[in-house]
Tab-separated table of C-alpha atoms in Angstrom:
chain	number	residue	atom	x	y	z
A	1	UNK	CA	3.987	-39.252	4.430
A	2	UNK	CA	1.151	-37.087	3.167
A	3	UNK	CA	0.774	-37.555	-0.588
A	4	UNK	CA	0.323	-33.865	-1.219
A	5	UNK	CA	3.687	-33.091	0.302
A	6	UNK	CA	5.650	-35.987	-1.110
A	7	UNK	CA	6.342	-34.026	-4.259
A	8	UNK	CA	8.440	-31.622	-2.195
A	9	UNK	CA	10.924	-34.363	-1.351
A	10	UNK	CA	13.956	-34.689	-3.575
A	11	UNK	CA	14.838	-38.336	-3.122
A	12	UNK	CA	14.849	-40.614	-6.135
A	13	UNK	CA	11.665	-42.284	-4.983
A	14	UNK	CA	9.624	-39.103	-4.626
A	15	UNK	CA	9.204	-36.632	-7.484
A	16	UNK	CA	8.802	-32.856	-7.296
A	17	UNK	CA	5.854	-32.432	-9.656
A	18	UNK	CA	3.376	-31.841	-6.858
A	19	UNK	CA	5.686	-29.353	-5.185
A	20	UNK	CA	6.037	-27.350	-8.375
A	21	UNK	CA	2.304	-27.553	-9.063
A	22	UNK	CA	1.608	-26.137	-5.597
A	23	UNK	CA	4.201	-23.421	-6.119
A	24	UNK	CA	2.761	-22.591	-9.549
A	25	UNK	CA	-0.754	-22.269	-8.137
A	26	UNK	CA	0.454	-19.893	-5.444
A	27	UNK	CA	2.509	-17.958	-7.971
A	28	UNK	CA	-0.458	-17.463	-10.254
A	29	UNK	CA	-2.607	-16.437	-7.301
A	30	UNK	CA	-0.087	-13.830	-6.176
A	31	UNK	CA	0.743	-12.652	-9.653
A	32	UNK	CA	-2.894	-12.375	-10.729
A	33	UNK	CA	-4.201	-10.642	-7.593
A	34	UNK	CA	-3.842	-7.164	-6.152
A	35	UNK	CA	-1.591	-8.190	-3.305
A	36	UNK	CA	0.844	-6.358	-1.073
A	37	UNK	CA	4.319	-5.348	-2.188
A	38	UNK	CA	2.944	-3.920	-5.451
A	39	UNK	CA	2.790	-7.304	-7.149
A	40	UNK	CA	0.256	-5.969	-9.630
A	41	UNK	CA	0.334	-7.236	-13.170
A	42	UNK	CA	-1.223	-4.128	-14.654
A	43	UNK	CA	0.705	-0.887	-14.532
A	44	UNK	CA	-1.905	1.701	-13.560
A	45	UNK	CA	-1.684	5.291	-14.730
A	46	UNK	CA	-1.384	7.924	-12.019
A	47	UNK	CA	-0.980	11.656	-12.157
A	48	UNK	CA	2.335	11.415	-10.307
A	49	UNK	CA	3.552	8.337	-12.183
A	50	UNK	CA	7.167	8.980	-13.116
A	51	UNK	CA	7.855	5.428	-14.249
A	52	UNK	CA	7.141	6.235	-17.869
A	53	UNK	CA	10.030	7.963	-19.651
A	54	UNK	CA	7.396	10.035	-21.431
A	55	UNK	CA	6.433	11.886	-18.265
A	56	UNK	CA	7.768	15.416	-18.017
A	57	UNK	CA	7.799	16.892	-14.496
A	58	UNK	CA	6.237	20.204	-15.490
A	59	UNK	CA	4.236	19.127	-18.531
A	60	UNK	CA	0.481	19.481	-18.781
A	61	UNK	CA	-1.678	16.429	-19.434
A	62	UNK	CA	-2.659	15.986	-23.031
A	63	UNK	CA	-6.377	16.337	-23.719
A	64	UNK	CA	-8.157	12.983	-23.505
A	65	UNK	CA	-9.219	11.280	-26.706
A	66	UNK	CA	-12.430	9.407	-27.403
A	67	UNK	CA	-12.261	5.736	-28.274
A	68	UNK	CA	-13.054	6.455	-31.911
A	69	UNK	CA	-10.303	9.069	-32.054
A	70	UNK	CA	-7.842	6.623	-30.493
A	71	UNK	CA	-8.578	3.882	-33.006
A	72	UNK	CA	-8.481	6.318	-35.934
A	73	UNK	CA	-5.125	7.704	-34.808
A	74	UNK	CA	-3.635	4.226	-34.359
A	75	UNK	CA	-4.557	3.385	-37.954
A	76	UNK	CA	-2.942	6.580	-39.244
A	77	UNK	CA	0.295	6.590	-41.245
A	78	UNK	CA	1.437	9.683	-39.342
A	79	UNK	CA	3.945	8.647	-36.609
A	80	UNK	CA	2.771	11.510	-34.388
A	81	UNK	CA	-0.848	10.439	-34.590
A	82	UNK	CA	0.114	6.793	-34.109
A	83	UNK	CA	1.901	7.691	-30.889
A	84	UNK	CA	-0.965	9.841	-29.595
A	85	UNK	CA	-3.488	7.092	-30.326
A	86	UNK	CA	-1.306	4.386	-28.793
A	87	UNK	CA	-0.737	6.445	-25.661
A	88	UNK	CA	-4.456	7.122	-25.381
A	89	UNK	CA	-5.207	3.392	-25.642
A	90	UNK	CA	-2.575	2.616	-23.021
A	91	UNK	CA	-4.080	5.133	-20.607
A	92	UNK	CA	-7.524	3.577	-20.984
A	93	UNK	CA	-6.081	0.131	-20.311
A	94	UNK	CA	-4.198	1.453	-17.283
A	95	UNK	CA	-7.314	2.520	-15.422
A	96	UNK	CA	-7.350	1.016	-11.952
A	97	UNK	CA	-11.023	0.104	-12.088
A	98	UNK	CA	-12.643	-1.807	-14.920
A	99	UNK	CA	-10.154	-1.244	-17.735
A	100	UNK	CA	-11.950	-1.833	-21.059
A	101	UNK	CA	-9.808	-4.784	-22.112
A	102	UNK	CA	-12.494	-6.671	-24.028
A	103	UNK	CA	-13.656	-3.474	-25.722
A	104	UNK	CA	-10.145	-2.664	-26.890
A	105	UNK	CA	-9.591	-6.232	-28.082
A	106	UNK	CA	-12.841	-5.990	-30.030
A	107	UNK	CA	-11.583	-2.830	-31.679
A	108	UNK	CA	-8.611	-4.799	-33.012
A	109	UNK	CA	-5.824	-2.946	-31.204
A	110	UNK	CA	-3.797	-6.069	-30.324
A	111	UNK	CA	-2.422	-6.715	-33.852
A	112	UNK	CA	-1.761	-2.977	-34.210
A	113	UNK	CA	0.238	-3.039	-30.982
A	114	UNK	CA	2.223	-5.994	-32.320
A	115	UNK	CA	3.037	-3.949	-35.419
A	116	UNK	CA	4.159	-1.034	-33.251
A	117	UNK	CA	6.459	-3.373	-31.271
A	118	UNK	CA	8.426	-3.829	-34.493
A	119	UNK	CA	9.010	-0.094	-35.034
A	120	UNK	CA	12.694	-0.263	-34.088
A	121	UNK	CA	13.195	3.376	-35.030
A	122	UNK	CA	10.560	4.537	-32.530
A	123	UNK	CA	11.271	3.133	-29.024
A	124	UNK	CA	8.720	5.424	-27.380
A	125	UNK	CA	5.960	3.981	-29.567
A	126	UNK	CA	7.261	0.491	-28.831
A	127	UNK	CA	7.151	1.250	-25.103
A	128	UNK	CA	3.516	2.410	-25.199
A	129	UNK	CA	2.521	-0.656	-27.253
A	130	UNK	CA	4.328	-2.993	-24.829
A	131	UNK	CA	2.681	-1.275	-21.863
A	132	UNK	CA	-0.789	-1.660	-23.407
A	133	UNK	CA	-0.192	-5.344	-24.205
A	134	UNK	CA	1.093	-5.909	-20.670
A	135	UNK	CA	-2.187	-4.631	-19.290
A	136	UNK	CA	-4.229	-6.746	-21.692
A	137	UNK	CA	-2.214	-9.805	-20.645
A	138	UNK	CA	-3.002	-8.955	-17.002
A	139	UNK	CA	-6.624	-9.899	-17.553
A	140	UNK	CA	-8.286	-13.292	-17.691
A	141	UNK	CA	-6.940	-16.278	-19.603
A	142	UNK	CA	-8.915	-15.468	-22.771
A	143	UNK	CA	-7.477	-11.952	-22.836
A	144	UNK	CA	-3.959	-13.250	-22.253
A	145	UNK	CA	-4.472	-15.843	-24.983
A	146	UNK	CA	-5.338	-13.064	-27.434
A	147	UNK	CA	-1.908	-11.537	-26.892
A	148	UNK	CA	-0.227	-14.928	-27.346
A	149	UNK	CA	-2.158	-15.834	-30.497
A	150	UNK	CA	-1.122	-12.562	-32.113
A	151	UNK	CA	2.502	-13.727	-31.755
A	152	UNK	CA	3.561	-11.109	-29.232
A	153	UNK	CA	5.923	-13.388	-27.269
A	154	UNK	CA	8.854	-13.563	-29.738
A	155	UNK	CA	8.725	-9.780	-30.184
A	156	UNK	CA	8.831	-9.263	-26.410
A	157	UNK	CA	11.818	-11.615	-26.119
A	158	UNK	CA	13.646	-9.768	-28.914
A	159	UNK	CA	13.060	-6.431	-27.191
A	160	UNK	CA	14.672	-7.675	-23.978
A	161	UNK	CA	17.914	-6.646	-25.683
A	162	UNK	CA	16.683	-3.138	-26.471
A	163	UNK	CA	19.032	-0.283	-25.616
A	164	UNK	CA	16.006	1.420	-24.042
A	165	UNK	CA	15.989	-0.021	-20.525
A	166	UNK	CA	12.378	1.073	-19.886
A	167	UNK	CA	11.246	-0.817	-22.964
A	168	UNK	CA	13.222	-3.921	-21.957
A	169	UNK	CA	11.718	-3.733	-18.461
A	170	UNK	CA	8.206	-3.456	-19.844
A	171	UNK	CA	8.769	-6.560	-21.962
A	172	UNK	CA	9.929	-8.500	-18.901
A	173	UNK	CA	6.716	-7.451	-17.166
A	174	UNK	CA	4.618	-8.553	-20.146
A	175	UNK	CA	6.364	-11.925	-20.391
A	176	UNK	CA	5.862	-12.450	-16.669
A	177	UNK	CA	2.129	-11.826	-17.072
A	178	UNK	CA	1.900	-14.294	-19.923
A	179	UNK	CA	3.989	-16.986	-18.226
A	180	UNK	CA	1.989	-16.569	-15.037
A	181	UNK	CA	-1.280	-17.454	-16.733
A	182	UNK	CA	-0.645	-21.205	-16.720
A	183	UNK	CA	1.658	-24.014	-17.746
A	184	UNK	CA	0.859	-23.814	-21.470
A	185	UNK	CA	1.555	-20.050	-21.775
A	186	UNK	CA	4.670	-20.498	-19.644
A	187	UNK	CA	5.948	-23.187	-22.017
A	188	UNK	CA	5.406	-20.867	-24.982
A	189	UNK	CA	7.485	-18.194	-23.254
A	190	UNK	CA	10.236	-20.705	-22.458
A	191	UNK	CA	10.260	-22.056	-26.004
A	192	UNK	CA	11.102	-18.569	-27.211
A	193	UNK	CA	14.402	-18.646	-25.289
A	194	UNK	CA	13.343	-16.179	-22.624
A	195	UNK	CA	15.941	-17.543	-20.162
A	196	UNK	CA	18.902	-16.169	-22.098
A	197	UNK	CA	17.092	-12.921	-22.724
A	198	UNK	CA	16.304	-12.284	-19.078
A	199	UNK	CA	19.800	-13.227	-17.915
A	200	UNK	CA	21.390	-10.955	-20.505
A	201	UNK	CA	19.115	-8.179	-19.284
A	202	UNK	CA	20.358	-8.629	-15.721
A	203	UNK	CA	23.967	-8.679	-16.908
A	204	UNK	CA	23.532	-5.867	-19.374
A	205	UNK	CA	24.508	-2.968	-17.177
A	206	UNK	CA	26.387	-3.736	-13.975
A	207	UNK	CA	26.240	-0.086	-12.994
A	208	UNK	CA	22.451	-0.203	-13.158
A	209	UNK	CA	22.430	-3.354	-11.009
A	210	UNK	CA	24.629	-1.603	-8.444
A	211	UNK	CA	22.304	1.393	-8.391
A	212	UNK	CA	19.287	-0.848	-7.925
A	213	UNK	CA	20.893	-2.540	-4.934
A	214	UNK	CA	21.608	0.890	-3.442
A	215	UNK	CA	17.911	1.688	-3.344
A	216	UNK	CA	17.082	3.460	-6.615
A	217	UNK	CA	14.465	2.268	-9.113
A	218	UNK	CA	14.167	-1.473	-8.500
A	219	UNK	CA	11.437	-2.359	-10.991
A	220	UNK	CA	13.712	-3.788	-13.695
A	221	UNK	CA	15.418	-6.075	-11.224
A	222	UNK	CA	12.166	-7.140	-9.563
A	223	UNK	CA	10.560	-8.018	-12.878
A	224	UNK	CA	13.634	-9.947	-13.994
A	225	UNK	CA	13.491	-11.958	-10.750
A	226	UNK	CA	9.809	-12.683	-11.336
A	227	UNK	CA	10.619	-13.950	-14.814
A	228	UNK	CA	13.362	-16.193	-13.383
A	229	UNK	CA	10.922	-17.518	-10.796
A	230	UNK	CA	8.699	-18.747	-13.622
A	231	UNK	CA	11.656	-20.276	-15.430
A	232	UNK	CA	12.804	-22.189	-12.333
A	233	UNK	CA	9.245	-23.331	-11.657
A	234	UNK	CA	9.785	-26.125	-14.162
A	235	UNK	CA	11.946	-29.216	-14.579
A	236	UNK	CA	15.548	-29.564	-13.433
A	237	UNK	CA	16.844	-28.773	-16.921
A	238	UNK	CA	15.388	-25.270	-16.716
A	239	UNK	CA	16.798	-24.855	-13.213
A	240	UNK	CA	20.203	-25.963	-14.458
A	241	UNK	CA	20.097	-23.303	-17.172
A	242	UNK	CA	19.868	-20.687	-14.436
A	243	UNK	CA	22.638	-22.334	-12.382
A	244	UNK	CA	25.054	-22.653	-15.320
A	245	UNK	CA	25.003	-18.933	-16.097
A	246	UNK	CA	25.875	-18.239	-12.433
A	247	UNK	CA	22.632	-16.440	-11.665
A	248	UNK	CA	22.313	-18.158	-8.257
A	249	UNK	CA	24.829	-15.952	-6.379
A	250	UNK	CA	23.032	-12.847	-7.641
A	251	UNK	CA	19.629	-14.183	-6.626
A	252	UNK	CA	20.945	-15.150	-3.181
A	253	UNK	CA	22.466	-11.701	-2.776
A	254	UNK	CA	19.089	-10.137	-3.522
A	255	UNK	CA	17.595	-12.003	-0.574
A	256	UNK	CA	19.315	-9.354	1.525
A	257	UNK	CA	17.580	-6.467	-0.236
A	258	UNK	CA	15.434	-4.118	1.806
A	259	UNK	CA	12.606	-3.818	-0.706
A	260	UNK	CA	10.059	-6.674	-0.452
A	261	UNK	CA	9.276	-6.252	-4.147
A	262	UNK	CA	12.764	-7.643	-4.810
A	263	UNK	CA	12.900	-10.126	-1.915
A	264	UNK	CA	9.659	-11.905	-2.854
A	265	UNK	CA	10.550	-12.903	-6.453
A	266	UNK	CA	14.213	-13.569	-5.585
A	267	UNK	CA	13.126	-15.824	-2.723
A	268	UNK	CA	10.629	-17.589	-4.969
A	269	UNK	CA	13.398	-18.253	-7.500
A	270	UNK	CA	15.792	-19.584	-4.849
A	271	UNK	CA	13.015	-21.706	-3.366
A	272	UNK	CA	12.329	-23.231	-6.751
A	273	UNK	CA	16.008	-23.965	-7.346
A	274	UNK	CA	16.323	-26.024	-4.145
A	275	UNK	CA	13.493	-28.295	-5.308
A	276	UNK	CA	15.934	-29.511	-7.958
A	277	UNK	CA	18.908	-31.836	-7.760
A	278	UNK	CA	21.418	-31.976	-4.907
A	279	UNK	CA	24.077	-30.064	-6.899
A	280	UNK	CA	21.516	-27.354	-7.684
A	281	UNK	CA	20.695	-27.064	-3.996
A	282	UNK	CA	24.413	-27.011	-3.203
A	283	UNK	CA	24.745	-23.969	-5.467
A	284	UNK	CA	22.364	-22.057	-3.199
A	285	UNK	CA	24.165	-23.211	-0.036
A	286	UNK	CA	27.590	-22.344	-1.483
A	287	UNK	CA	26.362	-18.861	-2.379
A	288	UNK	CA	25.551	-18.157	1.276
A	289	UNK	CA	21.850	-18.838	0.980
A	290	UNK	CA	21.387	-20.287	4.477
A	291	UNK	CA	22.480	-17.114	6.266
A	292	UNK	CA	20.107	-15.078	4.097
A	293	UNK	CA	17.250	-17.495	4.753
A	294	UNK	CA	17.840	-17.365	8.495
A	295	UNK	CA	17.457	-13.589	8.421
A	296	UNK	CA	14.293	-13.838	6.347
A	297	UNK	CA	12.758	-16.154	8.955
A	298	UNK	CA	12.737	-13.049	11.185
A	299	UNK	CA	11.189	-10.788	8.547
A	300	UNK	CA	8.127	-8.767	9.639
A	301	UNK	CA	6.133	-9.848	6.584
A	302	UNK	CA	4.454	-13.216	7.134
A	303	UNK	CA	4.489	-14.223	3.471
A	304	UNK	CA	8.278	-13.811	3.319
A	305	UNK	CA	8.742	-15.896	6.488
A	306	UNK	CA	6.513	-18.595	5.005
A	307	UNK	CA	8.458	-18.659	1.731
A	308	UNK	CA	11.777	-18.789	3.601
A	309	UNK	CA	10.559	-21.706	5.736
A	310	UNK	CA	9.324	-23.487	2.595
A	311	UNK	CA	12.745	-23.055	1.020
A	312	UNK	CA	14.473	-24.460	4.112
A	313	UNK	CA	12.077	-27.424	4.128
A	314	UNK	CA	13.194	-28.338	0.623
A	315	UNK	CA	16.843	-28.138	1.624
A	316	UNK	CA	16.224	-30.468	4.581
A	317	UNK	CA	14.603	-32.877	2.115
A	318	UNK	CA	18.028	-33.265	0.551
A	319	UNK	CA	21.072	-35.246	1.620
A	320	UNK	CA	22.679	-35.442	5.060
A	321	UNK	CA	25.466	-33.014	4.180
A	322	UNK	CA	22.858	-30.404	3.263
A	323	UNK	CA	20.956	-31.071	6.487
A	324	UNK	CA	24.208	-30.652	8.414
A	325	UNK	CA	24.768	-27.305	6.710
A	326	UNK	CA	21.289	-26.212	7.813
A	327	UNK	CA	21.978	-27.315	11.397
A	328	UNK	CA	25.364	-25.594	11.544
A	329	UNK	CA	23.867	-22.365	10.189
A	330	UNK	CA	21.651	-22.077	13.266
A	331	UNK	CA	18.475	-21.921	11.226
A	332	UNK	CA	16.663	-24.292	13.584
A	333	UNK	CA	16.799	-21.623	16.288
A	334	UNK	CA	14.664	-19.411	14.062
A	335	UNK	CA	12.496	-22.330	12.949
A	336	UNK	CA	11.707	-23.025	16.593
A	337	UNK	CA	10.676	-19.376	17.009
A	338	UNK	CA	8.471	-19.716	13.942
A	339	UNK	CA	6.888	-22.875	15.382
A	340	UNK	CA	6.253	-21.077	18.661
A	341	UNK	CA	5.197	-17.615	17.525
A	342	UNK	CA	4.782	-17.535	13.744
A	343	UNK	CA	1.576	-17.335	11.765
A	344	UNK	CA	0.058	-20.685	10.888
A	345	UNK	CA	1.220	-20.852	7.269
A	346	UNK	CA	4.807	-20.277	8.379
A	347	UNK	CA	4.440	-22.840	11.178
A	348	UNK	CA	3.227	-25.370	8.650
A	349	UNK	CA	6.339	-24.950	6.473
A	350	UNK	CA	8.584	-25.100	9.542
A	351	UNK	CA	6.935	-28.392	10.500
A	352	UNK	CA	7.796	-29.769	7.068
A	353	UNK	CA	11.429	-28.769	7.638
A	354	UNK	CA	11.480	-30.727	10.907
A	355	UNK	CA	9.798	-33.824	9.481
A	356	UNK	CA	12.089	-33.799	6.454
A	357	UNK	CA	15.065	-33.777	8.812
A	358	UNK	CA	13.696	-36.733	10.779
A	359	UNK	CA	13.243	-38.563	7.478
A	360	UNK	CA	16.621	-37.930	5.838
A	361	UNK	CA	18.932	-36.961	8.699
A	362	UNK	CA	21.413	-39.021	10.664
A	363	UNK	CA	20.542	-40.058	14.243
A	364	UNK	CA	22.917	-37.394	15.539
A	365	UNK	CA	21.235	-34.722	13.438
A	366	UNK	CA	17.772	-35.733	14.613
A	367	UNK	CA	18.874	-35.822	18.249
A	368	UNK	CA	20.231	-32.281	17.818
A	369	UNK	CA	16.711	-31.109	16.972
A	370	UNK	CA	15.389	-32.505	20.243
A	371	UNK	CA	18.210	-31.816	22.672
A	372	UNK	CA	20.042	-28.773	21.283
A	373	UNK	CA	17.251	-26.867	19.584
A	374	UNK	CA	14.328	-27.927	21.835
A	375	UNK	CA	12.095	-28.346	18.810
A	376	UNK	CA	9.959	-31.169	20.215
A	377	UNK	CA	7.261	-29.269	22.118
A	378	UNK	CA	6.413	-26.543	19.572
A	379	UNK	CA	6.470	-29.230	16.877
A	380	UNK	CA	4.045	-31.455	18.808
A	381	UNK	CA	1.777	-28.496	19.614
A	382	UNK	CA	0.808	-28.483	15.941
A	383	UNK	CA	-1.026	-31.771	16.535
A	384	UNK	CA	-3.931	-29.475	17.416
A	385	UNK	CA	-3.798	-27.661	14.075
A	386	UNK	CA	-7.050	-27.470	12.154
A	387	UNK	CA	-5.333	-28.241	8.855
A	388	UNK	CA	-5.282	-32.049	8.371
A	389	UNK	CA	-2.191	-31.989	6.141
A	390	UNK	CA	-0.175	-30.256	8.844
A	391	UNK	CA	-1.283	-32.788	11.447
A	392	UNK	CA	-0.248	-35.639	9.162
A	393	UNK	CA	3.180	-34.058	8.675
A	394	UNK	CA	3.702	-33.795	12.454
A	395	UNK	CA	2.497	-37.364	12.974
A	396	UNK	CA	4.952	-38.554	10.326
A	397	UNK	CA	7.754	-36.741	12.117
A	398	UNK	CA	6.729	-38.268	15.448
A	399	UNK	CA	6.664	-41.720	13.883
A	400	UNK	CA	10.228	-41.176	12.664
A	401	UNK	CA	11.338	-39.958	16.100
A	402	UNK	CA	9.851	-42.951	17.896
A	403	UNK	CA	11.417	-45.346	15.396
A	404	UNK	CA	14.819	-43.779	16.063
A	405	UNK	CA	14.277	-43.781	19.838
A	406	UNK	CA	13.380	-47.455	19.653
A	407	UNK	CA	16.670	-48.240	17.902
A	408	UNK	CA	18.649	-46.255	20.463
A	409	UNK	CA	16.796	-47.610	23.469
A	410	UNK	CA	15.301	-44.229	24.255
A	411	UNK	CA	11.610	-45.030	23.808
A	412	UNK	CA	10.741	-44.656	27.488
A	413	UNK	CA	12.321	-41.198	27.721
A	414	UNK	CA	10.621	-40.021	24.547
A	415	UNK	CA	7.263	-41.335	25.782
A	416	UNK	CA	7.760	-39.484	29.049
A	417	UNK	CA	8.679	-36.246	27.260
A	418	UNK	CA	5.624	-36.465	25.024
A	419	UNK	CA	3.313	-37.201	27.943
A	420	UNK	CA	4.676	-34.396	30.134
A	421	UNK	CA	4.129	-31.778	27.444
A	422	UNK	CA	0.553	-32.922	26.796
A	423	UNK	CA	1.354	-34.646	23.539
A	424	UNK	CA	-0.155	-37.973	24.567
A	425	UNK	CA	-3.506	-36.314	25.237
A	426	UNK	CA	-3.328	-34.740	21.793
A	427	UNK	CA	-2.611	-38.132	20.217
A	428	UNK	CA	-5.535	-39.712	22.035
A	429	UNK	CA	-7.849	-36.958	20.815
A	430	UNK	CA	-6.666	-37.546	17.246
A	431	UNK	CA	-7.978	-41.117	17.441
A	432	UNK	CA	-11.401	-39.525	17.068
A	433	UNK	CA	-10.364	-37.456	14.052
A	434	UNK	CA	-12.535	-37.679	10.946
A	435	UNK	CA	-9.450	-37.966	8.722
A	436	UNK	CA	-8.643	-41.662	8.409
A	437	UNK	CA	-4.939	-41.129	7.795
A	438	UNK	CA	-4.651	-39.043	10.955
A	439	UNK	CA	-6.583	-41.591	12.995
A	440	UNK	CA	-4.418	-44.468	11.789
A	441	UNK	CA	-1.118	-42.684	12.410
A	442	UNK	CA	-2.139	-41.559	15.892
A	443	UNK	CA	-3.430	-45.015	16.793
A	444	UNK	CA	-0.252	-46.669	15.524
A	445	UNK	CA	1.969	-44.515	17.750
A	446	UNK	CA	-0.162	-45.099	20.835
A	447	UNK	CA	-0.577	-48.813	20.168
A	448	UNK	CA	3.137	-49.333	19.536
A	449	UNK	CA	4.729	-47.172	22.214
A	450	UNK	CA	2.107	-46.529	24.912
A	451	UNK	CA	1.009	-49.991	26.065
A	452	UNK	CA	-1.947	-50.447	28.398
A	453	UNK	CA	-1.726	-51.614	31.994
A	454	UNK	CA	-2.392	-55.297	31.338
A	455	UNK	CA	0.383	-55.480	28.777
A	456	UNK	CA	2.757	-53.661	31.094
A	457	UNK	CA	1.939	-56.030	33.942
A	458	UNK	CA	2.522	-59.017	31.682
A	459	UNK	CA	5.952	-57.695	30.811
A	460	UNK	CA	6.774	-57.080	34.481
A	461	UNK	CA	5.663	-60.581	35.577
A	462	UNK	CA	8.518	-62.953	36.475
A	463	UNK	CA	9.440	-65.480	33.810
A	464	UNK	CA	10.996	-68.889	34.204
A	465	UNK	CA	14.551	-69.052	32.889
A	466	UNK	CA	16.564	-72.283	33.383
A	467	UNK	CA	14.235	-73.406	36.129
A	468	UNK	CA	14.388	-70.144	38.100
A	469	UNK	CA	12.237	-67.010	38.095
A	470	UNK	CA	13.706	-63.856	36.595
A	471	UNK	CA	12.236	-60.370	36.652
A	472	UNK	CA	12.571	-57.956	33.700
A	473	UNK	CA	14.005	-60.753	31.547
A	474	UNK	CA	12.687	-59.086	28.369
A	475	UNK	CA	13.773	-55.593	29.193
A	476	UNK	CA	16.298	-54.295	26.674
A	477	UNK	CA	19.515	-52.849	27.945
A	478	UNK	CA	20.417	-49.243	27.327
A	479	UNK	CA	23.362	-48.640	25.031
A	480	UNK	CA	26.717	-47.917	26.589
A	481	UNK	CA	26.889	-44.243	27.502
A	482	UNK	CA	23.113	-44.047	27.886
A	483	UNK	CA	20.670	-41.899	25.976
A	484	UNK	CA	18.709	-38.788	26.862
A	485	UNK	CA	16.318	-37.656	24.140
């Protein structure tokens, strides 16, 4: 099995560190980039932005302030001037293009913002300070580190319990930015007990949660899911903390949301949970996760299909009962469609799901893939993929299938199936592949199961048994009831 993928397996002999590292890298890439679904870390200021509670529908924009005026106002003892200066700084940092983050840091506004976060009697000032710090933390690692070193994290965690829901939401956003900058910042966030804070925020107002699921403002929920995705992107202890407080059913339920800005972080969280222990994976299955995942495999957005297939692949890396649950859910019908018609990244994850099943499943479960779900041809077609890791995964799955066929006496049928669909030609071409692992795996299958003419003739030659000639003396007998493959 490819070393880069082994970390995604959940058996005792294969750890999940590599899987989580790969997930963390993708998470940082998505969280740090201007991607679809509004996964921006910086909240940009717009004329029609009604997210801020400070926006009045018919109010006129306040006159802009110079940088010197902003800094002077922020240092004032007058609460009104403090607010005006803080809001002016936030607007500068919310510019879509080239926000002056380094300039503002150089002017010393970060420690002032931290002071304003502690103004419990002025939630509007706290909100503007949190917003500004969120945008600073959206920058490069040095800029994020400045926010951390000024001890902003514990203040953000404390404000998760604020009665002002906009302020609490902004703090979730800020903590997500900080945690998304790398493993060390994420650990700092976790050490400040962010898990309890985020979960309490979700539980805080069930009426709000109901409204969010009905299609109103979804930002609080989306940001909370992002924060949980960072928490679950860690060891099994952190995952268990999320399971124990019964957050899994809520996350699974959110997989059925219409808004991709909710689906993406909820799916990431669920996907991380099923990289954990078998009981943690069972929590997702028991909550109805498989039905939700099957629907997401038909989603029009390729990145959601890919994430759903990745999640399924981790479930099929579990025990045989979990694999049976996947089979009974009908997910392999959609996985076959993904293998046939999906984009390549989704096909790659679907191939992992198949190979994991051939590795951990029972013979009956593996045979179901071939006979009931007709997965063999689209799976083998990926032998022509340009990505070496994907080819290795398919070759590993084929090796498992041939080993099973050999035990069941079905090698000849499987060889015939592979040859008829052009798979043998693909294997022969892979013997010229520059990747040594691919070459060796392809050669091993051909050498073991597709013998040359001389060897075949030698096997067909009559042999002397008890003084008489017998034909096909070495041919193994098919098991009672036969086999099909």
